[in-house]
Short mmCIF file of C-alpha atoms and ligand atoms in Angstrom, two decimals:
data_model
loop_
_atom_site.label_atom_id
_atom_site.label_comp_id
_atom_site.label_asym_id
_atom_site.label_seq_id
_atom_site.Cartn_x
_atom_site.Cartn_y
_atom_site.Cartn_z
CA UNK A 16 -19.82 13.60 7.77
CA UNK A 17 -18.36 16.75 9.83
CA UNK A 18 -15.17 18.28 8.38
CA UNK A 19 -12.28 16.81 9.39
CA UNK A 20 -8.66 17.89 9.57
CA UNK A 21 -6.15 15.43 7.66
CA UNK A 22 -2.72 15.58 7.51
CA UNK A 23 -1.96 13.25 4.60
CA UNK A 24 2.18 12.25 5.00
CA UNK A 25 3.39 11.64 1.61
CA UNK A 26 5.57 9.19 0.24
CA UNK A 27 9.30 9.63 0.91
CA UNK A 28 11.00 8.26 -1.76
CA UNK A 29 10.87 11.28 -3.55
CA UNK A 30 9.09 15.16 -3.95
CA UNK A 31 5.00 15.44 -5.19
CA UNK A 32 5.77 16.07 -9.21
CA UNK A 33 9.26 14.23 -9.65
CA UNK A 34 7.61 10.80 -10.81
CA UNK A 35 10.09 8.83 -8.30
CA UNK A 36 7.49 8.50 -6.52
CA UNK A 37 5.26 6.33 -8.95
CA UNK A 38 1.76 5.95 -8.99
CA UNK A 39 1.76 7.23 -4.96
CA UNK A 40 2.21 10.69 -5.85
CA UNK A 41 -0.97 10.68 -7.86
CA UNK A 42 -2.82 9.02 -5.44
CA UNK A 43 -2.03 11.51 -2.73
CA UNK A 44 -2.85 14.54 -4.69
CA UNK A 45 -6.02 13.00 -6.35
CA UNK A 46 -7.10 12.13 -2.50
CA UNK A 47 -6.10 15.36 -1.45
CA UNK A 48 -8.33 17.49 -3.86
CA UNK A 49 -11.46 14.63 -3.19
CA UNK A 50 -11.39 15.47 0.89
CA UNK A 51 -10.51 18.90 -0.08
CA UNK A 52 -14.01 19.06 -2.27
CA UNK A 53 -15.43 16.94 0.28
CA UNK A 54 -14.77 20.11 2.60
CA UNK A 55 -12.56 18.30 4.53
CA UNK A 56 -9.52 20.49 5.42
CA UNK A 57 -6.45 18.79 3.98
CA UNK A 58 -2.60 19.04 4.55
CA UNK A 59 -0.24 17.40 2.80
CA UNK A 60 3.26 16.72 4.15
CA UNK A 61 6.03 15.97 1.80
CA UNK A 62 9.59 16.08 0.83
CA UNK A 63 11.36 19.41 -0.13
CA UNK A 64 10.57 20.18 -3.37
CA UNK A 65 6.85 19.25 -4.09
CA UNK A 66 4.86 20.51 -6.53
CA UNK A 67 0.71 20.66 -6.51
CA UNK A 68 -0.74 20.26 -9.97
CA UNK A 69 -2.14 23.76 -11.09
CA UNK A 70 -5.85 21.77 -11.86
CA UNK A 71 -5.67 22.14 -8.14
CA UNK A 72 -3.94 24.96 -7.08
CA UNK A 73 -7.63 26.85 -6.55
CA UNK A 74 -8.57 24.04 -3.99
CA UNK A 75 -7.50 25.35 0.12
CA UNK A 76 -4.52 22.39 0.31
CA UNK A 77 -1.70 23.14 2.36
CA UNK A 78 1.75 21.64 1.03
CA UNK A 79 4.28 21.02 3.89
CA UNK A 80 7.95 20.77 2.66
CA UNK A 81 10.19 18.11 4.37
CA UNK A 82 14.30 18.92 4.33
CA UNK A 83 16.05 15.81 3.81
CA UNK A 84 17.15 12.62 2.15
CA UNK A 85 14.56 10.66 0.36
CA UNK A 86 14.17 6.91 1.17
CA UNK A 87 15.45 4.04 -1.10
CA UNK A 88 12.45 2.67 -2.85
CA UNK A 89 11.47 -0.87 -1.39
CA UNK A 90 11.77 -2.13 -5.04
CA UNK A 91 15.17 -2.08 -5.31
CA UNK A 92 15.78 -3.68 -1.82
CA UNK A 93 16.10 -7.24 -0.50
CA UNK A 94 13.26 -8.11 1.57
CA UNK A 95 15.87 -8.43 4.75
CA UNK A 96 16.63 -4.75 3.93
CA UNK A 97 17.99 -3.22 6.66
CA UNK A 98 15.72 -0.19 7.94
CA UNK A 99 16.90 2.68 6.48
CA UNK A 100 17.20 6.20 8.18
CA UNK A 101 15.86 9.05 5.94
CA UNK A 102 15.51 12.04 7.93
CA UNK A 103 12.64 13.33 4.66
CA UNK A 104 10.54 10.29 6.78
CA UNK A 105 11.73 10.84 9.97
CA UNK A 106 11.09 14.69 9.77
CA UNK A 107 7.45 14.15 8.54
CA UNK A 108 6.39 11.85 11.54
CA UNK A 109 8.50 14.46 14.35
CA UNK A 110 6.47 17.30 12.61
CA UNK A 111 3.33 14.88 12.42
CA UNK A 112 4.02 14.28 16.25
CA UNK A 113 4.46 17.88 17.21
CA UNK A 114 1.56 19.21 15.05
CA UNK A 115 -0.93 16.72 16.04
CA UNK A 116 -3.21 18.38 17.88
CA UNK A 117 -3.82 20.49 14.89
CA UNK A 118 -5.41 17.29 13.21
CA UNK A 119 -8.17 14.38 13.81
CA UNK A 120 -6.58 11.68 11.36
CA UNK A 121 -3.05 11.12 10.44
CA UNK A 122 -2.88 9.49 6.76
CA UNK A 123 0.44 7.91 5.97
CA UNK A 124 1.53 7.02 2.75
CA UNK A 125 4.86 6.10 3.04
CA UNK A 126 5.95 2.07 2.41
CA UNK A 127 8.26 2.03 5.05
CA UNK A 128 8.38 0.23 8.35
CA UNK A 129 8.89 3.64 10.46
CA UNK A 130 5.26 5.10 10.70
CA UNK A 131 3.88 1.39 12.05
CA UNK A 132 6.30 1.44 14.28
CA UNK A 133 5.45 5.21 15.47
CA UNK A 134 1.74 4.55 15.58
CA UNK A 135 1.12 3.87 19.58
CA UNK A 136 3.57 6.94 20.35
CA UNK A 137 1.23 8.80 18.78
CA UNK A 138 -2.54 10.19 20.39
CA UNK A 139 -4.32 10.86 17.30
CA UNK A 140 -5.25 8.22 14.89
CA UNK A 141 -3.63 6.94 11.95
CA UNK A 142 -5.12 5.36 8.88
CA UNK A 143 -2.09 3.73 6.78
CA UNK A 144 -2.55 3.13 2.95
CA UNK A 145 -0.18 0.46 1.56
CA UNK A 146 1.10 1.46 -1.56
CA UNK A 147 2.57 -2.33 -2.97
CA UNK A 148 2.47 -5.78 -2.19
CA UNK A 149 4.85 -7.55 0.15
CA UNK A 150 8.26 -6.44 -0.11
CA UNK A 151 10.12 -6.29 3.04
CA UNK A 152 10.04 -8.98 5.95
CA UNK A 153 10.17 -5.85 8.83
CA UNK A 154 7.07 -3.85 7.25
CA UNK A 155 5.39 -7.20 6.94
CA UNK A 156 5.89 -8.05 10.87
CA UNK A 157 5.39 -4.46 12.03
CA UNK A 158 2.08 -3.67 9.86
CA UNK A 159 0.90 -7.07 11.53
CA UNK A 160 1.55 -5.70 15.06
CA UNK A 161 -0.42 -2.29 14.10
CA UNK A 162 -3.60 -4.37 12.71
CA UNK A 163 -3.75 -6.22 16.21
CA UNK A 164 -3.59 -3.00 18.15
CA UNK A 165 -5.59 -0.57 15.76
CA UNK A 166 -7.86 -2.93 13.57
CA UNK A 167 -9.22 -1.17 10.05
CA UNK A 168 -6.53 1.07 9.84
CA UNK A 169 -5.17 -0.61 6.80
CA UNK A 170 -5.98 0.24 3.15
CA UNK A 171 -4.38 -0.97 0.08
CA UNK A 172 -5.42 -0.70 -3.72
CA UNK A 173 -7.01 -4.16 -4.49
CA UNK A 174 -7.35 -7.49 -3.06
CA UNK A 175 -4.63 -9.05 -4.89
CA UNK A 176 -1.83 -7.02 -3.48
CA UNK A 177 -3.05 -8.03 -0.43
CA UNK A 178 -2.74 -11.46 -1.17
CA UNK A 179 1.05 -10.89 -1.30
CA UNK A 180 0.76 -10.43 2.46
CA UNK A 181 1.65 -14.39 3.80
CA UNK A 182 0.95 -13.34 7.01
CA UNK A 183 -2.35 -10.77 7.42
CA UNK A 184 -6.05 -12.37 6.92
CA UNK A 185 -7.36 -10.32 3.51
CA UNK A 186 -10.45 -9.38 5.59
CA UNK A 187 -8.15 -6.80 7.97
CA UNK A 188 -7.75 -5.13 4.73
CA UNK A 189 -9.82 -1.76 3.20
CA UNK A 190 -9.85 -2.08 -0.49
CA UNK A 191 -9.37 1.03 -1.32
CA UNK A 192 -8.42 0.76 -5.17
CA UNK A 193 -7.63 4.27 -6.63
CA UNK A 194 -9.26 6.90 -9.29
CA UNK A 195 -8.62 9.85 -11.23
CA UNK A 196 -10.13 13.07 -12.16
CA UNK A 197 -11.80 11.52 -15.46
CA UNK A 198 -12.65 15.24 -16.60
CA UNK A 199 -9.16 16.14 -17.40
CA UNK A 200 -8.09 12.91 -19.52
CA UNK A 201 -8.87 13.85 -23.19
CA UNK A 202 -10.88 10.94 -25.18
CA UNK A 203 -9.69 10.38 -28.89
CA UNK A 204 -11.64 7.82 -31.17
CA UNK A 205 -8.94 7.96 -33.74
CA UNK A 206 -5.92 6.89 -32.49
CA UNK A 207 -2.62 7.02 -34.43
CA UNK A 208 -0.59 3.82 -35.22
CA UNK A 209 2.05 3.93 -32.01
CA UNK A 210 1.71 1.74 -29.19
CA UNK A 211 2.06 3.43 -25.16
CA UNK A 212 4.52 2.37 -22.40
CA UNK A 213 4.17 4.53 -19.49
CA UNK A 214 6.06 4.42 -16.18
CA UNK A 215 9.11 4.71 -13.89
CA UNK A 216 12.28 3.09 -15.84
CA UNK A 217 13.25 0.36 -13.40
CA UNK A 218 13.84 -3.10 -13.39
CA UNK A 219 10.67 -4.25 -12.07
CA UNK A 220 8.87 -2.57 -14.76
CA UNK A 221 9.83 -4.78 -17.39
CA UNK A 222 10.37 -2.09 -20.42
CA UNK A 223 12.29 -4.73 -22.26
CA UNK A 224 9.15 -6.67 -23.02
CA UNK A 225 7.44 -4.27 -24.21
CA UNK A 226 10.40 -2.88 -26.69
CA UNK A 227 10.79 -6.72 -27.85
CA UNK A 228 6.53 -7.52 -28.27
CA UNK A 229 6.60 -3.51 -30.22
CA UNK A 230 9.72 -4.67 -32.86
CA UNK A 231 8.27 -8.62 -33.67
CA UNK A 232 4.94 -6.83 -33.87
CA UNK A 233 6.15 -3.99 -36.58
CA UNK A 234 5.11 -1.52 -34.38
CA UNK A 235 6.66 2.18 -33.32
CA UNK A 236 6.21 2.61 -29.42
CA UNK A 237 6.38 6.06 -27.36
CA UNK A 238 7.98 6.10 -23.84
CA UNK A 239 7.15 8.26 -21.12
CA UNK A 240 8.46 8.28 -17.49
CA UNK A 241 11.27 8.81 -14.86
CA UNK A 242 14.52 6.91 -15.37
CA UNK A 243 14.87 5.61 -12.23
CA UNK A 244 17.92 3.11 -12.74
CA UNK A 245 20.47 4.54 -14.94
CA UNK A 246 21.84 1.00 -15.62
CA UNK A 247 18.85 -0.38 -16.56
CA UNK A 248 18.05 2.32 -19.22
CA UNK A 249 21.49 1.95 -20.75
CA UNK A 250 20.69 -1.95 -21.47
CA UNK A 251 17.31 -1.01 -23.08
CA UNK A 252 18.72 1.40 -25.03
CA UNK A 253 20.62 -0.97 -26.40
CA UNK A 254 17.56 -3.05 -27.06
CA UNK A 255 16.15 -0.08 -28.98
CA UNK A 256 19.33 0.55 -31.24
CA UNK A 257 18.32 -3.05 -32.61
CA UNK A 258 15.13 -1.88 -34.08
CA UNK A 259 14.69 -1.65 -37.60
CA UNK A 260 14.83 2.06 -38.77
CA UNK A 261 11.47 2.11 -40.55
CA UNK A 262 10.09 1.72 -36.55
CA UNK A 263 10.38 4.75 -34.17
CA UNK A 264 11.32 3.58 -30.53
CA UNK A 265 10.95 6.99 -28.84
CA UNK A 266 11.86 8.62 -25.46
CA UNK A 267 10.12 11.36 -24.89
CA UNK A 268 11.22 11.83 -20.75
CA UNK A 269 8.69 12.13 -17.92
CA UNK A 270 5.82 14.19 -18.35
CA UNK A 271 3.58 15.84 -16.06
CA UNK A 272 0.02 14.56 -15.41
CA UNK A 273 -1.41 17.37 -17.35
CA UNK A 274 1.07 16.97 -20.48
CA UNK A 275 -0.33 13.10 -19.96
CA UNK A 276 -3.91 14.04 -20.02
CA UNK A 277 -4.01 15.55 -23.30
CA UNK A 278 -1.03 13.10 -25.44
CA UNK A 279 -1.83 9.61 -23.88
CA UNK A 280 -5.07 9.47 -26.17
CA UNK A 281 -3.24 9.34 -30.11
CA UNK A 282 -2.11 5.67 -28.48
CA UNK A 283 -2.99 2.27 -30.10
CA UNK A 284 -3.09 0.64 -26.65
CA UNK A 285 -1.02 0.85 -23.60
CA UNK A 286 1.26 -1.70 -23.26
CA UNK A 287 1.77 -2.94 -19.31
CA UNK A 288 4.62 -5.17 -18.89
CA UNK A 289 5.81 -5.22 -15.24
CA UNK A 290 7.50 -8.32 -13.91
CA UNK A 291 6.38 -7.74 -10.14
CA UNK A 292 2.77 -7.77 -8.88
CA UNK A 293 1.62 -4.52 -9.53
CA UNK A 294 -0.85 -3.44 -6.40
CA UNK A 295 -2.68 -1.40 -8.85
CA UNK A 296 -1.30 0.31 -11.53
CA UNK A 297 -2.58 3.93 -12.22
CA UNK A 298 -1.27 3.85 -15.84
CA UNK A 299 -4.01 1.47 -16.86
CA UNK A 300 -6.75 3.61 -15.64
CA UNK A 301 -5.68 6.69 -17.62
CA UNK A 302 -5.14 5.07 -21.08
CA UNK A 303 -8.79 3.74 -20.28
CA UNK A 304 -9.98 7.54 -19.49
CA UNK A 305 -8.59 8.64 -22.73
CA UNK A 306 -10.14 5.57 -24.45
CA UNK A 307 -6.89 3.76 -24.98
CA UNK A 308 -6.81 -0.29 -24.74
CA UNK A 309 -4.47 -1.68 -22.27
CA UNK A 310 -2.48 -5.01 -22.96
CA UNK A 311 -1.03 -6.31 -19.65
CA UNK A 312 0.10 -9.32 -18.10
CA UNK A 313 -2.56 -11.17 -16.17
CA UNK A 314 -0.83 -10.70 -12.95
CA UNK A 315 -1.55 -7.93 -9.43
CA UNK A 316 -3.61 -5.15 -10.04
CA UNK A 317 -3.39 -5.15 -13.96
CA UNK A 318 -5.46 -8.60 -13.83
CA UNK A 319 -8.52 -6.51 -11.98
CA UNK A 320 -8.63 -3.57 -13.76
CA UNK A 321 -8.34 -4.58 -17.42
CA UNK A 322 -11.28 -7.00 -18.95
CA UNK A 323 -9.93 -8.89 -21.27
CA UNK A 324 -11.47 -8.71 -24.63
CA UNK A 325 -13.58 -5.94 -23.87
CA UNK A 326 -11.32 -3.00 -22.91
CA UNK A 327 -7.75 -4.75 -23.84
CA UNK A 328 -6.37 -7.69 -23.39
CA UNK A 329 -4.48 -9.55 -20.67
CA UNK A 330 -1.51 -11.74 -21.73
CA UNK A 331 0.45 -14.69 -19.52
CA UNK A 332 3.06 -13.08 -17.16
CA UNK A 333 6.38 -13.26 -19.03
CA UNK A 334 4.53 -14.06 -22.62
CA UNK A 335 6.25 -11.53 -24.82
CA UNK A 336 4.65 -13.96 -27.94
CA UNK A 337 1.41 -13.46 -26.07
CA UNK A 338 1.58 -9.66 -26.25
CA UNK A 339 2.48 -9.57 -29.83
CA UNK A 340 -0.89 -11.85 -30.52
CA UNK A 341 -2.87 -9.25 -27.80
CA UNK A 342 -1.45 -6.44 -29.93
CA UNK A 343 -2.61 -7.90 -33.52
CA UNK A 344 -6.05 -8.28 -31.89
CA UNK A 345 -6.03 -4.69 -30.56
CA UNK A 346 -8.05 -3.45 -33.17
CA UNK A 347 -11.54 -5.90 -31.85
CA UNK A 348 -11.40 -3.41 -28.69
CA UNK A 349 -14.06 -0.74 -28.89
CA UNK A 350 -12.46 2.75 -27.57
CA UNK A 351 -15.46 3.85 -25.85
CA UNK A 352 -15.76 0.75 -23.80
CA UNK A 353 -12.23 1.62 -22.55
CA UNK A 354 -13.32 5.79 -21.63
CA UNK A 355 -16.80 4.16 -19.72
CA UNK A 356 -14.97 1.53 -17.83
CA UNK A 357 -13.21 4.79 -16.85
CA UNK A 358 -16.27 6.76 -15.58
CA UNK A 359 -18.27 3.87 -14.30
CA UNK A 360 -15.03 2.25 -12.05
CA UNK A 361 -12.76 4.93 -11.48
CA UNK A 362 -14.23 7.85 -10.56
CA UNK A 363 -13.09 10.32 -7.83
CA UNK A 364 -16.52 10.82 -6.29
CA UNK A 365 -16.99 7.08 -5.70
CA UNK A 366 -13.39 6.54 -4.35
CA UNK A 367 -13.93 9.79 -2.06
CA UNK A 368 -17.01 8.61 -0.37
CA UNK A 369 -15.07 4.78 0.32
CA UNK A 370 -12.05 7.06 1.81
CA UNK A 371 -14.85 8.99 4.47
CA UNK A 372 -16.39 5.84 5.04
CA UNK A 373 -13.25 4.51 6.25
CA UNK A 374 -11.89 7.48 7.81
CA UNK A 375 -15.17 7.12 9.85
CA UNK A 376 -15.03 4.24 11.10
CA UNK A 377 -11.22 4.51 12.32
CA UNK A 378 -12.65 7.58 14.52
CA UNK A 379 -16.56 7.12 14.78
CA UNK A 380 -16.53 3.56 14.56
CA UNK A 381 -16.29 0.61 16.93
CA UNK A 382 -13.17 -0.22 16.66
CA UNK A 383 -11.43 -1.47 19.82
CA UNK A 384 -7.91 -2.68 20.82
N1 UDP B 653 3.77 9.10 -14.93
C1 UDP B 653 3.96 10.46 -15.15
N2 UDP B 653 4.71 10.86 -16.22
C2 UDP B 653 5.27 9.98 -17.09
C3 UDP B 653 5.05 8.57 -16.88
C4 UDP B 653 4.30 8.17 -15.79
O1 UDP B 653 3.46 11.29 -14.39
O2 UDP B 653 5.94 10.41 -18.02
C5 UDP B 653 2.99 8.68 -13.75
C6 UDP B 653 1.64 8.09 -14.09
O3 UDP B 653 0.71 9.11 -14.34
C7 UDP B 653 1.32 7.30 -12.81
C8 UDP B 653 2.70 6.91 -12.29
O4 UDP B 653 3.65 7.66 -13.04
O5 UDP B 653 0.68 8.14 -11.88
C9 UDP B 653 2.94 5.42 -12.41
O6 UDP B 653 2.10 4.77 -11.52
P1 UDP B 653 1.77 3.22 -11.56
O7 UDP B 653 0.74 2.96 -10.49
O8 UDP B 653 1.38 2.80 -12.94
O9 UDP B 653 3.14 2.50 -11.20
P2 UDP B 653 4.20 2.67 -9.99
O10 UDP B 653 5.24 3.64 -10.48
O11 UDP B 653 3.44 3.20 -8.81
O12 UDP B 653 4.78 1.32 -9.76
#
């Protein structure tokens, strides 16, 4: 495939590197450095204050910094949300708009009704990857109006987030699913006895669970992420004072992706306890590259990425009993299983090549209004 120019437009709910972003923020800059290896000239355009990993600072990326506010995240919103103006967005599609003569493919990111809505203003193509399931009743209607007009130009992570989507046909839909650079995640055989939660600190995420299923199981469990609702913490916290002191509950803040690549490994098993559908749920995939199990509910993304009795185990949605069994069991899961499920599923070669392919046919292909 010739080299392309790609302006990828970030998420706005937050800057590359500040972890409000979620799993988006790795999937931009892990898609970034595949079309940048692919020889693909990449730019990436997001808000004021991003941050490219240093594992990829020797890679030609350009990093575009957007002033202003950052968008609520969908989460967190009723589904009759009112649309939101967040001049961070806004001022990445006006600079998009401006600049696009500079590029052949427009690559938006952002969960947010705006860039549908933009897409016939603009004269340049634009592939949209959709980050979660169905959240919000205007994205739903507007990406619907953009799949009529521009057919293929929707991607998402797996099939079951876009199952969430009442009113699309799954075939308009590019699985996508996601990947990481398997390289830099450091396998350990001999893990110590600590289970693994992992992720932004918000309702949706269901932390609780997983601080319940670690104290009726006897076991210490390590935290890592962004505290995204300050509320929310405060009421686990509480939940962690319970504990019996002979078990550590520990907060150890948000790390960056390299601090993650070399500690995730010393885990027992990840535990995965989100009350929402997850669309994917990078988490899981890195505890696999680093050869640690993942115990999930069976629900979204989580339900296609871990196999169940061969590299971790998937529990009922809601079953905190479940996850304590899943957790005594933890020990029938070989390690290496987890680390090749890793290479074999999730690598970035594989995941770069289904991207082109795409991006292909959306300018190459036969795809008509
Ligand atoms: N993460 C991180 N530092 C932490 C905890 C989590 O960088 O201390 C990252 C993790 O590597 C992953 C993202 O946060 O990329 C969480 O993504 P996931 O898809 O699991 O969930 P989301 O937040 O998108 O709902």
């Amino acid at each position: 495939m010739r080299s392309l120019r790609l302006l990828l437009l970030s998420t706005p709910v937050g800057p590359l590197g500040s972890g409000l972003g979620g799993g988006v923020e790795l999937t931009v800059v892990n898609l970034a450095q595949v079309l940048a290896r692919l020889s693909h000239q990449v730019a990436i355009a997001a808000p004021q204050g991003s941050v490219l990993p240093d594992a990829i600072a020797a890679l030609d990326i350009s990093l575009i910094q957007m002033a202003g506010n950052w968008q609520p995240i969908a989460q967190s919103q009723p589904r009759s949300a009112p649309i939101a103006v967040g001049s961070a967005l806004a001022n990445a599609w006006q600079y998009a708009h401006q600049a696009q003569s500079q590029y052949d493919l427009l690559v938006n990111f952002a969960y947010d009704w705006l860039p549908f809505y933009l897409t016939p203003f603009f004269k340049v193509p634009v592939a949209h990857f959709v980050s979660m399931g169905s959240l919000n009743d205007a994205l739903d209607a507007v990406i619907a109006q953009v799949v009529v007009q521009f057919p293929g130009t929707i991607g998402a992570y797996t099939r079951s987030q876009t199952q969430t989507f009442a009113n699309l046909d799954p075939g308009q839909w590019q699985i996508l699913g996601s990947a990481i650079d398997i390289s830099h995640y450091q396998y350990c055989d001999q893990p110590s006895d600590f289970l693994l939660w992992l992720g932004r600190i918000s309702p949706e995420k269901g932390l609780e669970d997983a601080v319940a299923a670690a104290i009726s199981a006897n076991q210490s469990l390590q935290i890592f992420g962004k505290v995204e609702n300050s509320d929310y913490w405060r009421q686990i916290q509480s939940a962690i004072a319970q504990a019996p002191s002979h078990l550590s509950i520990d907060y150890g803040g948000f790390l960056t992706t390299e601090q993650l690549q070399k500690s995730l490994g010393q885990a027992k098993a990840l535990l995965v306890t989100s009350h929402w559908a997850e669309a994917f749920g990078i988490v899981a995939i890195e505890a696999l590259a680093c050869g640690v199990p993942v115990i999930a509910y069976r629900c979204g993304g989580l339900a296609e990425i871990v196999r169940s009795g061969e590299t971790g185990w998937l529990v009922e949605p809601d079953d905190a009993l479940g996850l304590v069994d899943a957790i005594a069991q933890i020990h029938q899961i070989d390690r290496r299983h987890c680390r090749q499920q890793a290479e074999t599923t999730y690598s970035l070669a594989a995941w770069g090549d289904r991207f082109e392919q795409w991006f292909d046919s959306i300018l190459f292909g036969k795809i008509t209004a």
